[in-house]
Tab-separated table of C-alpha atoms in Angstrom:
chain	number	residue	atom	x	y	z
J	26	MET	CA	-3.362	255.163	-25.408
J	27	ASN	CA	-2.579	251.437	-25.375
J	28	HIS	CA	-3.862	249.026	-28.013
J	29	SER	CA	-6.938	247.779	-26.176
J	30	ASP	CA	-8.160	251.306	-25.358
J	31	ALA	CA	-7.536	252.532	-28.911
J	32	ALA	CA	-9.241	249.446	-30.338
J	33	GLU	CA	-12.253	250.029	-28.100
J	34	LYS	CA	-12.480	253.576	-29.440
J	35	PHE	CA	-12.230	252.305	-33.035
J	36	ASN	CA	-14.970	249.725	-32.420
J	37	LYS	CA	-17.466	252.319	-31.252
J	38	ASP	CA	-18.091	253.062	-34.930
J	39	PHE	CA	-19.679	249.707	-35.767
J	40	ASP	CA	-20.231	250.422	-39.463
J	41	ARG	CA	-16.641	251.561	-40.020
J	42	THR	CA	-15.254	248.579	-38.121
J	43	THR	CA	-17.315	246.148	-40.183
J	44	TRP	CA	-16.386	247.851	-43.442
J	45	HIS	CA	-12.684	247.936	-42.475
J	46	ASP	CA	-12.780	244.252	-41.590
J	47	GLU	CA	-14.543	243.188	-44.789
J	48	THR	CA	-12.380	245.345	-47.072
J	49	LEU	CA	-9.129	243.931	-45.734
J	50	TRP	CA	-10.469	240.384	-45.930
J	51	TRP	CA	-11.339	241.060	-49.575
J	52	VAL	CA	-7.684	242.031	-50.133
J	53	ARG	CA	-6.637	238.818	-48.378
J	54	GLN	CA	-8.838	236.832	-50.758
J	55	LYS	CA	-7.247	238.588	-53.744
J	56	ARG	CA	-3.881	237.543	-52.363
J	57	ASP	CA	-5.013	233.925	-52.157
J	58	ARG	CA	-6.212	233.858	-55.753
J	59	ALA	CA	-2.976	235.414	-57.006
J	60	ALA	CA	-0.801	233.092	-54.943
J	61	PHE	CA	-2.573	229.858	-55.795
J	62	ALA	CA	-2.572	230.710	-59.490
J	63	ILE	CA	1.116	229.799	-59.699
J	64	PRO	CA	2.118	226.231	-58.758
J	65	GLU	CA	5.565	227.243	-57.492
J	66	TRP	CA	4.225	229.624	-54.841
J	67	GLU	CA	5.481	227.671	-51.839
J	68	ALA	CA	8.848	227.150	-53.523
J	69	LEU	CA	9.116	230.921	-54.011
J	70	ARG	CA	8.325	231.525	-50.342
J	71	GLU	CA	10.942	229.026	-49.212
J	72	THR	CA	13.531	230.434	-51.605
J	73	ALA	CA	12.906	234.003	-50.445
J	74	SER	CA	13.122	232.935	-46.808
J	75	GLN	CA	16.444	231.180	-47.385
J	76	ILE	CA	17.876	234.165	-49.297
J	77	LYS	CA	16.936	236.426	-46.403
J	78	HIS	CA	18.394	233.935	-43.941
J	79	ASN	CA	21.668	234.130	-45.831
J	80	VAL	CA	21.502	237.935	-45.813
J	81	LEU	CA	20.956	238.126	-42.060
J	82	SER	CA	23.825	235.712	-41.470
J	83	ASN	CA	26.185	237.835	-43.578
J	84	LEU	CA	24.630	241.274	-43.238
J	85	ASP	CA	27.864	243.132	-42.538
J	86	THR	CA	29.540	241.664	-45.623
J	87	TYR	CA	26.661	242.499	-47.948
J	88	LEU	CA	26.326	246.043	-46.599
J	89	VAL	CA	30.018	246.785	-47.192
J	90	GLU	CA	29.767	245.258	-50.676
J	91	PHE	CA	26.713	247.387	-51.439
J	92	GLU	CA	28.437	250.541	-50.195
J	93	LYS	CA	31.502	249.889	-52.344
J	94	ASN	CA	29.482	249.257	-55.501
J	95	ALA	CA	27.064	252.142	-54.886
J	96	GLN	CA	29.967	254.540	-54.462
J	97	LYS	CA	31.476	253.242	-57.720
J	98	ASN	CA	28.168	254.143	-59.348
J	99	GLY	CA	28.406	257.710	-58.076
J	100	ILE	CA	25.925	257.351	-55.193
J	101	THR	CA	26.788	259.028	-51.880
J	102	VAL	CA	26.295	256.550	-49.035
J	103	HIS	CA	25.453	257.680	-45.480
J	104	TRP	CA	25.194	255.549	-42.333
J	105	ALA	CA	22.723	256.344	-39.534
J	106	ALA	CA	22.782	254.570	-36.184
J	107	ASP	CA	19.278	255.664	-35.209
J	108	ALA	CA	16.264	257.731	-36.265
J	109	HIS	CA	17.678	261.017	-34.999
J	110	GLU	CA	20.910	260.573	-36.925
J	111	HIS	CA	18.929	259.662	-40.046
J	112	ASN	CA	16.868	262.829	-39.764
J	113	GLU	CA	19.954	264.970	-39.186
J	114	ILE	CA	21.633	263.532	-42.297
J	115	VAL	CA	18.604	264.284	-44.466
J	116	LEU	CA	18.349	267.814	-43.075
J	117	SER	CA	22.062	268.445	-43.650
J	118	ILE	CA	21.700	267.459	-47.321
J	119	LEU	CA	18.744	269.832	-47.691
J	120	LYS	CA	20.658	272.675	-46.035
J	121	SER	CA	23.646	272.108	-48.310
J	122	GLN	CA	21.301	272.605	-51.266
J	123	GLY	CA	19.471	275.563	-49.739
J	124	VAL	CA	16.185	273.654	-50.054
J	125	THR	CA	13.090	274.199	-47.898
J	126	GLN	CA	10.549	272.232	-49.990
J	127	LEU	CA	10.554	268.644	-51.204
J	128	VAL	CA	8.397	265.772	-52.433
J	129	LYS	CA	8.436	262.335	-50.847
J	130	SER	CA	7.093	258.995	-52.006
J	131	LYS	CA	6.016	256.252	-49.629
J	132	SER	CA	8.686	255.244	-47.126
J	133	MET	CA	7.813	253.395	-43.942
J	134	LEU	CA	11.347	253.998	-42.691
J	135	THR	CA	10.822	257.761	-42.738
J	136	GLU	CA	7.538	257.199	-40.869
J	137	GLU	CA	9.437	255.073	-38.357
J	138	CYS	CA	11.982	257.886	-37.932
J	139	HIS	CA	9.275	260.610	-37.781
J	140	LEU	CA	11.066	262.475	-40.555
J	141	ASN	CA	8.123	264.638	-41.631
J	142	PRO	CA	7.550	266.383	-38.289
J	143	TYR	CA	11.311	266.735	-37.787
J	144	LEU	CA	11.750	268.512	-41.121
J	145	GLU	CA	8.674	270.655	-40.589
J	146	GLU	CA	10.033	271.761	-37.195
J	147	ASN	CA	13.168	272.838	-39.072
J	148	GLY	CA	11.292	274.883	-41.663
J	149	VAL	CA	11.095	272.311	-44.471
J	150	GLU	CA	7.790	271.656	-46.259
J	151	VAL	CA	7.263	267.967	-47.062
J	152	VAL	CA	4.624	266.870	-49.582
J	153	ASP	CA	3.778	263.165	-49.605
J	154	THR	CA	3.020	262.145	-53.193
J	155	ASP	CA	1.532	258.684	-52.689
J	156	LEU	CA	-2.225	259.278	-52.907
J	157	GLY	CA	-3.052	257.430	-49.706
J	158	GLU	CA	-0.268	259.136	-47.794
J	159	ARG	CA	-1.286	262.515	-49.201
J	160	ILE	CA	-4.803	261.946	-47.865
J	161	VAL	CA	-3.661	261.167	-44.325
J	162	GLN	CA	-1.111	264.010	-44.475
J	163	LEU	CA	-3.857	266.510	-45.313
J	164	ALA	CA	-5.892	265.056	-42.462
J	165	GLY	CA	-3.004	265.468	-40.018
J	166	GLU	CA	-2.738	261.716	-39.469
J	167	VAL	CA	-0.138	259.003	-39.998
J	168	PRO	CA	-0.695	255.948	-42.223
J	169	SER	CA	-2.734	253.147	-40.680
J	170	HIS	CA	-1.441	250.454	-43.065
J	171	ILE	CA	1.951	250.044	-44.709
J	172	VAL	CA	0.476	249.434	-48.187
J	173	LEU	CA	-2.974	251.030	-47.889
J	174	PRO	CA	-2.244	254.139	-45.800
J	175	CYS	CA	-5.815	255.506	-45.758
J	176	ILE	CA	-7.725	252.209	-45.657
J	177	HIS	CA	-9.665	253.567	-42.672
J	178	TRP	CA	-11.065	256.488	-44.716
J	179	LYS	CA	-14.267	256.340	-46.784
J	180	LYS	CA	-14.542	258.093	-50.146
J	181	GLU	CA	-17.205	260.473	-48.814
J	182	GLU	CA	-14.831	261.610	-46.056
J	183	ILE	CA	-12.027	262.045	-48.571
J	184	GLY	CA	-14.393	264.178	-50.644
J	185	VAL	CA	-14.939	266.503	-47.681
J	186	LEU	CA	-11.186	266.624	-47.022
J	187	PHE	CA	-10.365	267.448	-50.645
J	188	HIS	CA	-13.100	270.097	-50.766
J	189	GLU	CA	-11.412	271.793	-47.820
J	190	HIS	CA	-7.809	271.511	-49.037
J	191	LEU	CA	-7.941	271.089	-52.820
J	192	GLY	CA	-11.127	272.949	-53.688
J	193	THR	CA	-13.064	270.030	-55.165
J	194	PRO	CA	-16.852	270.492	-55.504
J	195	GLU	CA	-18.716	270.120	-52.236
J	196	GLY	CA	-20.280	266.676	-51.910
J	197	CYS	CA	-18.044	265.091	-54.578
J	198	ALA	CA	-17.189	261.512	-53.635
J	199	ASP	CA	-16.309	260.141	-57.067
J	200	PRO	CA	-12.923	258.365	-56.722
J	201	ILE	CA	-11.964	259.195	-60.321
J	202	LEU	CA	-12.601	262.919	-59.874
J	203	LEU	CA	-10.901	262.976	-56.475
J	204	THR	CA	-7.845	261.205	-57.885
J	205	HIS	CA	-7.726	263.665	-60.767
J	206	ALA	CA	-7.836	266.585	-58.320
J	207	ALA	CA	-4.945	265.099	-56.335
J	208	ARG	CA	-2.968	264.571	-59.547
J	209	GLU	CA	-3.474	268.187	-60.611
J	210	ASN	CA	-2.432	269.433	-57.183
J	211	LEU	CA	0.675	267.250	-57.040
J	212	ARG	CA	1.847	267.975	-60.575
J	213	GLU	CA	2.885	271.506	-59.603
J	214	LYS	CA	4.819	270.085	-56.629
J	215	PHE	CA	6.675	267.626	-58.865
J	216	LEU	CA	7.639	270.349	-61.318
J	217	THR	CA	8.952	272.803	-58.744
J	218	ARG	CA	10.649	270.706	-56.037
J	219	ARG	CA	14.395	270.231	-56.393
J	220	VAL	CA	14.667	267.347	-53.906
J	221	ALA	CA	12.804	264.016	-53.881
J	222	ILE	CA	12.899	261.454	-51.085
J	223	THR	CA	12.015	257.793	-51.652
J	224	GLY	CA	12.109	254.621	-49.657
J	225	VAL	CA	13.848	251.447	-50.796
J	226	ASN	CA	12.215	248.056	-51.306
J	227	PHE	CA	15.385	246.152	-52.214
J	228	ALA	CA	19.090	247.001	-52.488
J	229	VAL	CA	21.414	244.739	-54.483
J	230	ALA	CA	24.851	244.186	-52.944
J	231	GLU	CA	26.273	242.815	-56.185
J	232	THR	CA	25.554	245.937	-58.255
J	233	GLY	CA	25.086	248.789	-55.771
J	234	GLU	CA	21.609	249.538	-57.183
J	235	PHE	CA	18.335	249.835	-55.325
J	236	VAL	CA	14.735	249.204	-56.344
J	237	VAL	CA	11.606	251.182	-55.501
J	238	CYS	CA	8.211	249.557	-56.143
J	239	THR	CA	5.077	251.685	-56.622
J	240	ASN	CA	1.709	251.471	-58.332
J	241	GLU	CA	1.279	255.197	-58.977
J	242	GLY	CA	4.646	256.131	-60.474
J	243	ASN	CA	4.993	258.978	-58.004
J	244	ALA	CA	8.498	257.951	-56.949
J	245	ASP	CA	9.690	258.083	-60.565
J	246	MET	CA	7.980	261.401	-61.198
J	247	GLY	CA	9.586	263.001	-58.162
J	248	VAL	CA	13.071	261.586	-58.727
J	249	HIS	CA	13.318	262.226	-62.467
J	250	LEU	CA	12.337	265.876	-62.090
J	251	ALA	CA	14.513	266.564	-59.031
J	252	ASP	CA	18.139	267.636	-58.821
J	253	VAL	CA	18.724	265.579	-55.671
J	254	HIS	CA	17.426	262.088	-54.866
J	255	ILE	CA	17.606	260.935	-51.232
J	256	ALA	CA	16.766	257.262	-50.657
J	257	CYS	CA	16.166	256.099	-47.077
J	258	MET	CA	16.675	252.419	-46.337
J	259	GLY	CA	16.707	250.034	-43.408
J	260	ILE	CA	19.864	247.932	-43.451
J	261	GLU	CA	17.856	244.687	-43.721
J	262	LYS	CA	16.628	245.533	-47.241
J	263	ILE	CA	19.827	244.144	-48.798
J	264	ILE	CA	19.702	241.133	-51.146
J	265	PRO	CA	22.876	239.508	-52.502
J	266	GLN	CA	22.381	239.463	-56.288
J	267	ARG	CA	20.218	241.045	-58.965
J	268	GLN	CA	18.865	237.630	-59.998
J	269	HIS	CA	17.231	237.325	-56.571
J	270	LEU	CA	14.924	240.232	-57.408
J	271	GLY	CA	12.865	237.888	-59.553
J	272	VAL	CA	11.886	235.899	-56.483
J	273	PHE	CA	10.919	238.879	-54.325
J	274	LEU	CA	9.124	240.885	-57.010
J	275	ARG	CA	6.862	237.897	-57.743
J	276	LEU	CA	6.035	237.574	-54.059
J	277	LEU	CA	5.667	241.221	-53.054
J	278	ALA	CA	2.678	242.438	-55.069
J	279	ARG	CA	0.805	239.133	-54.913
J	280	SER	CA	1.064	239.181	-51.126
J	281	ALA	CA	0.265	242.882	-50.788
J	282	THR	CA	-2.644	243.511	-53.156
J	283	GLY	CA	-3.159	240.363	-55.234
J	284	GLN	CA	-1.392	241.813	-58.293
J	285	PRO	CA	1.085	239.759	-60.354
J	286	ILE	CA	3.632	242.570	-59.977
J	287	THR	CA	3.744	246.232	-58.954
J	288	THR	CA	2.997	248.650	-61.784
J	289	TYR	CA	6.438	250.246	-61.463
J	290	SER	CA	9.589	248.461	-60.279
J	291	SER	CA	12.174	251.198	-60.698
J	292	HIS	CA	15.905	250.426	-60.614
J	293	PHE	CA	18.225	253.233	-59.508
J	294	VAL	CA	21.845	252.467	-60.348
J	295	ARG	CA	23.512	255.865	-60.683
J	296	PRO	CA	22.526	259.538	-60.748
J	297	ARG	CA	21.898	261.083	-64.128
J	298	LYS	CA	24.265	263.769	-65.333
J	299	GLY	CA	24.017	266.827	-63.080
J	300	GLN	CA	21.976	265.007	-60.401
J	301	GLN	CA	23.000	264.010	-56.882
J	302	MET	CA	21.920	260.675	-55.451
J	303	HIS	CA	22.198	259.875	-51.750
J	304	ILE	CA	21.239	256.736	-49.859
J	305	VAL	CA	20.949	256.665	-46.063
J	306	LEU	CA	21.460	253.217	-44.506
J	307	VAL	CA	19.651	253.130	-41.174
J	308	ASP	CA	20.076	250.754	-38.246
J	309	ASN	CA	17.642	252.113	-35.632
J	310	GLY	CA	17.527	248.962	-33.512
J	311	ARG	CA	17.939	246.441	-36.315
J	312	SER	CA	21.337	245.267	-35.063
J	313	VAL	CA	19.805	244.636	-31.654
J	314	GLN	CA	16.990	242.631	-33.223
J	315	LEU	CA	19.548	240.712	-35.277
J	316	GLY	CA	21.242	239.712	-32.036
J	317	ARG	CA	18.020	238.334	-30.550
J	318	GLU	CA	18.056	234.792	-31.919
J	319	GLN	CA	14.360	234.151	-31.373
J	320	PHE	CA	13.381	237.423	-33.124
J	321	ARG	CA	15.969	237.882	-35.871
J	322	ASN	CA	13.675	236.347	-38.523
J	323	SER	CA	11.442	239.404	-38.201
J	324	LEU	CA	14.101	241.280	-40.196
J	325	LYS	CA	13.178	239.191	-43.250
J	326	CYS	CA	10.036	241.315	-43.641
J	327	ILE	CA	9.507	242.860	-47.104
J	328	ARG	CA	6.652	245.136	-45.909
J	329	CYS	CA	3.864	243.579	-47.997
J	330	GLY	CA	1.142	243.968	-45.348
J	331	ALA	CA	-0.284	240.462	-45.890
J	332	CYS	CA	-0.202	239.715	-42.162
J	333	MET	CA	-2.316	242.815	-41.504
J	334	ASN	CA	-4.906	241.906	-44.119
J	335	THR	CA	-5.459	238.486	-42.603
J	336	CYS	CA	-5.193	239.334	-38.899
J	337	PRO	CA	-8.620	239.292	-37.188
J	338	VAL	CA	-7.373	241.662	-34.486
J	339	TYR	CA	-5.894	244.236	-36.879
J	340	ARG	CA	-8.944	244.147	-39.137
J	341	ARG	CA	-11.226	245.007	-36.238
J	342	SER	CA	-9.003	247.408	-34.319
J	343	GLY	CA	-7.468	249.620	-37.032
J	344	GLY	CA	-3.834	250.446	-37.674
J	345	HIS	CA	-3.666	253.487	-35.411
J	346	SER	CA	-4.390	251.334	-32.360
J	347	TYR	CA	-0.826	249.965	-32.678
J	348	HIS	CA	0.678	253.461	-32.130
J	349	ASN	CA	3.632	252.669	-34.411
J	350	ALA	CA	4.627	253.242	-38.033
J	351	VAL	CA	4.353	249.508	-38.728
J	352	ALA	CA	1.134	248.095	-37.315
J	353	GLY	CA	-0.413	244.641	-37.228
J	354	PRO	CA	1.312	241.362	-36.365
J	355	ILE	CA	4.698	242.239	-37.867
J	356	GLY	CA	4.680	245.622	-36.136
J	357	SER	CA	3.906	243.893	-32.858
J	358	ILE	CA	7.169	241.938	-33.009
J	359	LEU	CA	9.261	244.834	-34.322
J	360	ALA	CA	8.058	247.594	-31.980
J	361	PRO	CA	9.066	246.044	-28.605
J	362	ASN	CA	12.626	245.893	-29.891
J	363	LEU	CA	12.590	249.694	-30.171
J	364	ASP	CA	10.965	250.346	-26.792
J	365	MET	CA	9.762	247.545	-24.545
J	366	THR	CA	7.985	249.825	-22.101
J	367	GLN	CA	6.055	251.837	-24.666
J	368	ASN	CA	5.151	248.836	-26.823
J	369	ALA	CA	4.636	246.133	-24.213
J	370	ASP	CA	0.927	245.943	-25.051
J	371	LEU	CA	1.356	244.997	-28.722
J	372	PRO	CA	2.410	241.304	-28.545
J	373	PHE	CA	-0.772	240.692	-26.568
J	374	ALA	CA	-2.922	242.163	-29.371
J	375	SER	CA	-3.174	238.795	-31.062
J	376	THR	CA	-5.136	235.556	-30.931
J	377	LEU	CA	-1.990	233.592	-31.881
J	378	CYS	CA	-4.081	231.905	-34.578
J	379	GLY	CA	-1.082	231.673	-36.922
J	380	SER	CA	-2.791	233.118	-40.006
J	381	CYS	CA	-0.086	235.801	-40.227
J	382	SER	CA	2.648	233.189	-40.445
J	383	ASN	CA	0.687	231.233	-43.050
J	384	VAL	CA	0.488	234.175	-45.476
J	385	CYS	CA	3.946	235.697	-44.894
J	386	PRO	CA	5.821	235.552	-48.220
J	387	VAL	CA	9.187	235.093	-46.485
J	388	LYS	CA	7.866	232.602	-43.920
J	389	ILE	CA	8.438	234.620	-40.754
J	390	ASN	CA	7.108	232.698	-37.743
J	391	ILE	CA	5.180	235.758	-36.606
J	392	HIS	CA	2.731	234.135	-34.189
J	393	GLU	CA	5.523	232.220	-32.461
J	394	GLN	CA	7.517	235.435	-32.028
J	395	LEU	CA	4.448	237.153	-30.592
J	396	TYR	CA	4.284	234.380	-27.986
J	397	GLU	CA	8.039	234.681	-27.343
J	398	TRP	CA	7.726	238.445	-26.815
J	399	ARG	CA	5.001	237.839	-24.243
J	400	GLN	CA	7.406	235.684	-22.253
J	401	VAL	CA	10.227	238.227	-22.536
J	402	LEU	CA	8.037	241.163	-21.560
J	403	THR	CA	6.470	239.371	-18.616
J	404	LYS	CA	9.822	238.170	-17.266
J	405	SER	CA	11.200	241.700	-17.682
J	406	GLY	CA	8.389	243.161	-15.579
J	407	HIS	CA	6.605	244.928	-18.442
J	408	SER	CA	3.193	243.279	-18.036
J	409	PRO	CA	0.464	245.240	-16.193
J	410	THR	CA	0.391	244.697	-12.442
J	411	ALA	CA	-3.224	243.528	-12.503
J	412	LYS	CA	-2.459	240.920	-15.151
J	413	THR	CA	0.650	239.714	-13.317
J	414	LEU	CA	-1.279	239.272	-10.064
J	415	SER	CA	-4.203	237.561	-11.778
J	416	MET	CA	-1.874	235.128	-13.573
J	417	LYS	CA	-0.157	234.303	-10.276
J	418	ALA	CA	-3.538	233.676	-8.679
J	419	MET	CA	-4.589	231.483	-11.609
J	420	SER	CA	-1.305	229.579	-11.383
J	421	ALA	CA	-1.945	228.890	-7.715
J	422	VAL	CA	-5.471	227.675	-8.437
J	423	LEU	CA	-4.462	225.419	-11.330
J	424	SER	CA	-1.541	223.978	-9.353
J	425	HIS	CA	-3.765	222.632	-6.561
J	426	PRO	CA	-6.613	220.288	-7.616
J	427	ALA	CA	-8.601	220.803	-4.428
J	428	VAL	CA	-8.465	224.594	-4.786
J	429	TYR	CA	-9.354	224.244	-8.482
J	430	ARG	CA	-12.454	222.150	-7.722
J	431	LEU	CA	-13.556	224.529	-4.958
J	432	SER	CA	-13.076	227.548	-7.231
J	433	GLY	CA	-15.193	225.861	-9.911
J	434	LYS	CA	-18.039	225.346	-7.463
J	435	ILE	CA	-17.816	228.951	-6.277
J	436	GLY	CA	-17.780	230.190	-9.874
J	437	ARG	CA	-20.829	228.123	-10.882
J	438	PHE	CA	-22.745	229.228	-7.797
J	439	THR	CA	-21.893	232.898	-8.429
J	440	LEU	CA	-22.933	232.808	-12.097
J	441	ALA	CA	-26.204	231.088	-11.213
J	442	ASN	CA	-27.200	233.122	-8.161
J	443	ALA	CA	-25.303	236.426	-8.328
J	444	PRO	CA	-24.434	237.036	-12.009
J	445	PHE	CA	-23.996	240.781	-11.436
J	446	VAL	CA	-20.679	239.985	-9.720
J	447	VAL	CA	-19.157	239.138	-13.126
J	448	ASN	CA	-21.680	240.678	-15.545
J	449	ASN	CA	-20.594	244.283	-15.137
J	450	SER	CA	-18.444	246.942	-16.793
J	451	PHE	CA	-15.438	246.045	-14.629
J	452	ASN	CA	-15.152	242.717	-16.459
J	453	PRO	CA	-13.460	243.347	-19.871
J	454	TRP	CA	-14.745	240.017	-21.170
J	455	PHE	CA	-18.332	241.071	-20.544
J	456	LYS	CA	-17.999	244.304	-22.570
J	457	GLN	CA	-18.384	242.488	-25.876
J	458	ARG	CA	-19.897	239.145	-24.822
J	459	GLU	CA	-22.674	237.529	-22.862
J	460	MET	CA	-21.375	235.337	-20.059
J	461	PRO	CA	-22.215	231.635	-20.557
J	462	GLU	CA	-24.943	229.862	-18.650
J	463	PRO	CA	-23.240	228.017	-15.759
J	464	PRO	CA	-23.234	224.198	-15.969
J	465	LYS	CA	-24.918	222.224	-13.215
J	466	GLU	CA	-21.753	220.294	-12.528
J	467	SER	CA	-18.108	220.228	-13.581
J	468	PHE	CA	-16.841	217.843	-16.231
J	469	GLY	CA	-14.915	215.970	-13.554
J	470	GLU	CA	-18.088	215.471	-11.520
J	471	TRP	CA	-20.038	214.411	-14.605
J	472	TYR	CA	-17.324	211.946	-15.652
J	473	LYS	CA	-17.024	210.454	-12.172
J	474	LYS	CA	-20.793	209.965	-11.912
J	475	ASN	CA	-21.178	208.431	-15.375
J	476	ARG	CA	-18.187	206.158	-14.973
J	477	SER	CA	-19.538	204.825	-11.676
J	478	GLU	CA	-22.957	204.238	-13.246
J	479	LYS	CA	-21.372	202.074	-15.933
């Protein structure tokens, strides 16, 4: 189902759509208050953008430096060219340990690689320990937001879900009690699972360490109780030096949820005695994106979700309408790089208003890249046939003034005397809007008449 069809389905529930829209805008407002509370906000954004620019220009050097230092620290480093190779590496580590159960904290990379279903197909039980991800996992869904995975769920619906799976009292919709029930259920998983998987927010080339940011502490709980820690990381998450963390940590939480900083910013430098620590560095199309000059800045993304919270299209269409692990504006410029045919609809799911670029903490020109992708996709033959033909027809009309004036007269006559020709279900514009009342004359005719009268 393409974005417009999925969005139409989402919008059939008017109350949910309105609530989803207002809740995300409330998060956007929290972001604004947190950002504007510090006078150096724009300087931080510019600094972070320049650091990332340096990283992308020297990515190979920093990755090799990180590998060398991580190995010195006792971390086993793996390289994966694509999602399948990443999944195979993780499975091979599990098999070497004789493990068929594990806990996993939030990792958008593993969602991108479809790790959960891959492991489950190979007899491995995966328990997501982030509360939002646990909710959508129990529901048989994928996250709809990279920071707020179950933002599309209401507490009453979560109460029904937990009653079915966790045995909470029927009709209970108290967030405190539901959270407590999830904590009790997960505690046994933490205590008995020998392997924990985490994502990576930042990896420091200088020291070979990596940082995982959470608000619930679930990553720490899983890792510190496990015998094996597997961290999964996109190769763009590298930063040059530890001192640069101060810039990104101040930006990340403020942009994501309006907090000064995440509750837990956990540094993993080396495995503890008797523990194994693995990190899987994943390309999965990132090198290709790096080679696309007009799109390489998209790799600066720190996965804060600010562009989603502000986007009027995302807020009123829901994350699942983007049919990708990363939704919203940033997902719409990352996904076509992975598969142009499958994701050709996403760059068009935007008003190009530029709000996403305005709030991006690393100053990615998201709306400009959305426009660029439209050009690339259209020139590559990935736009729908009907749209291509209609644009060619419009081009012909707009290129010939006489044809343009005649078309205007025909359009005004049709709207005035036969409105059913355009006011019907075959016109997508009419589905959500009333067609305007036709003017009596065109602007050109009005201007010519009034100028002659003067």
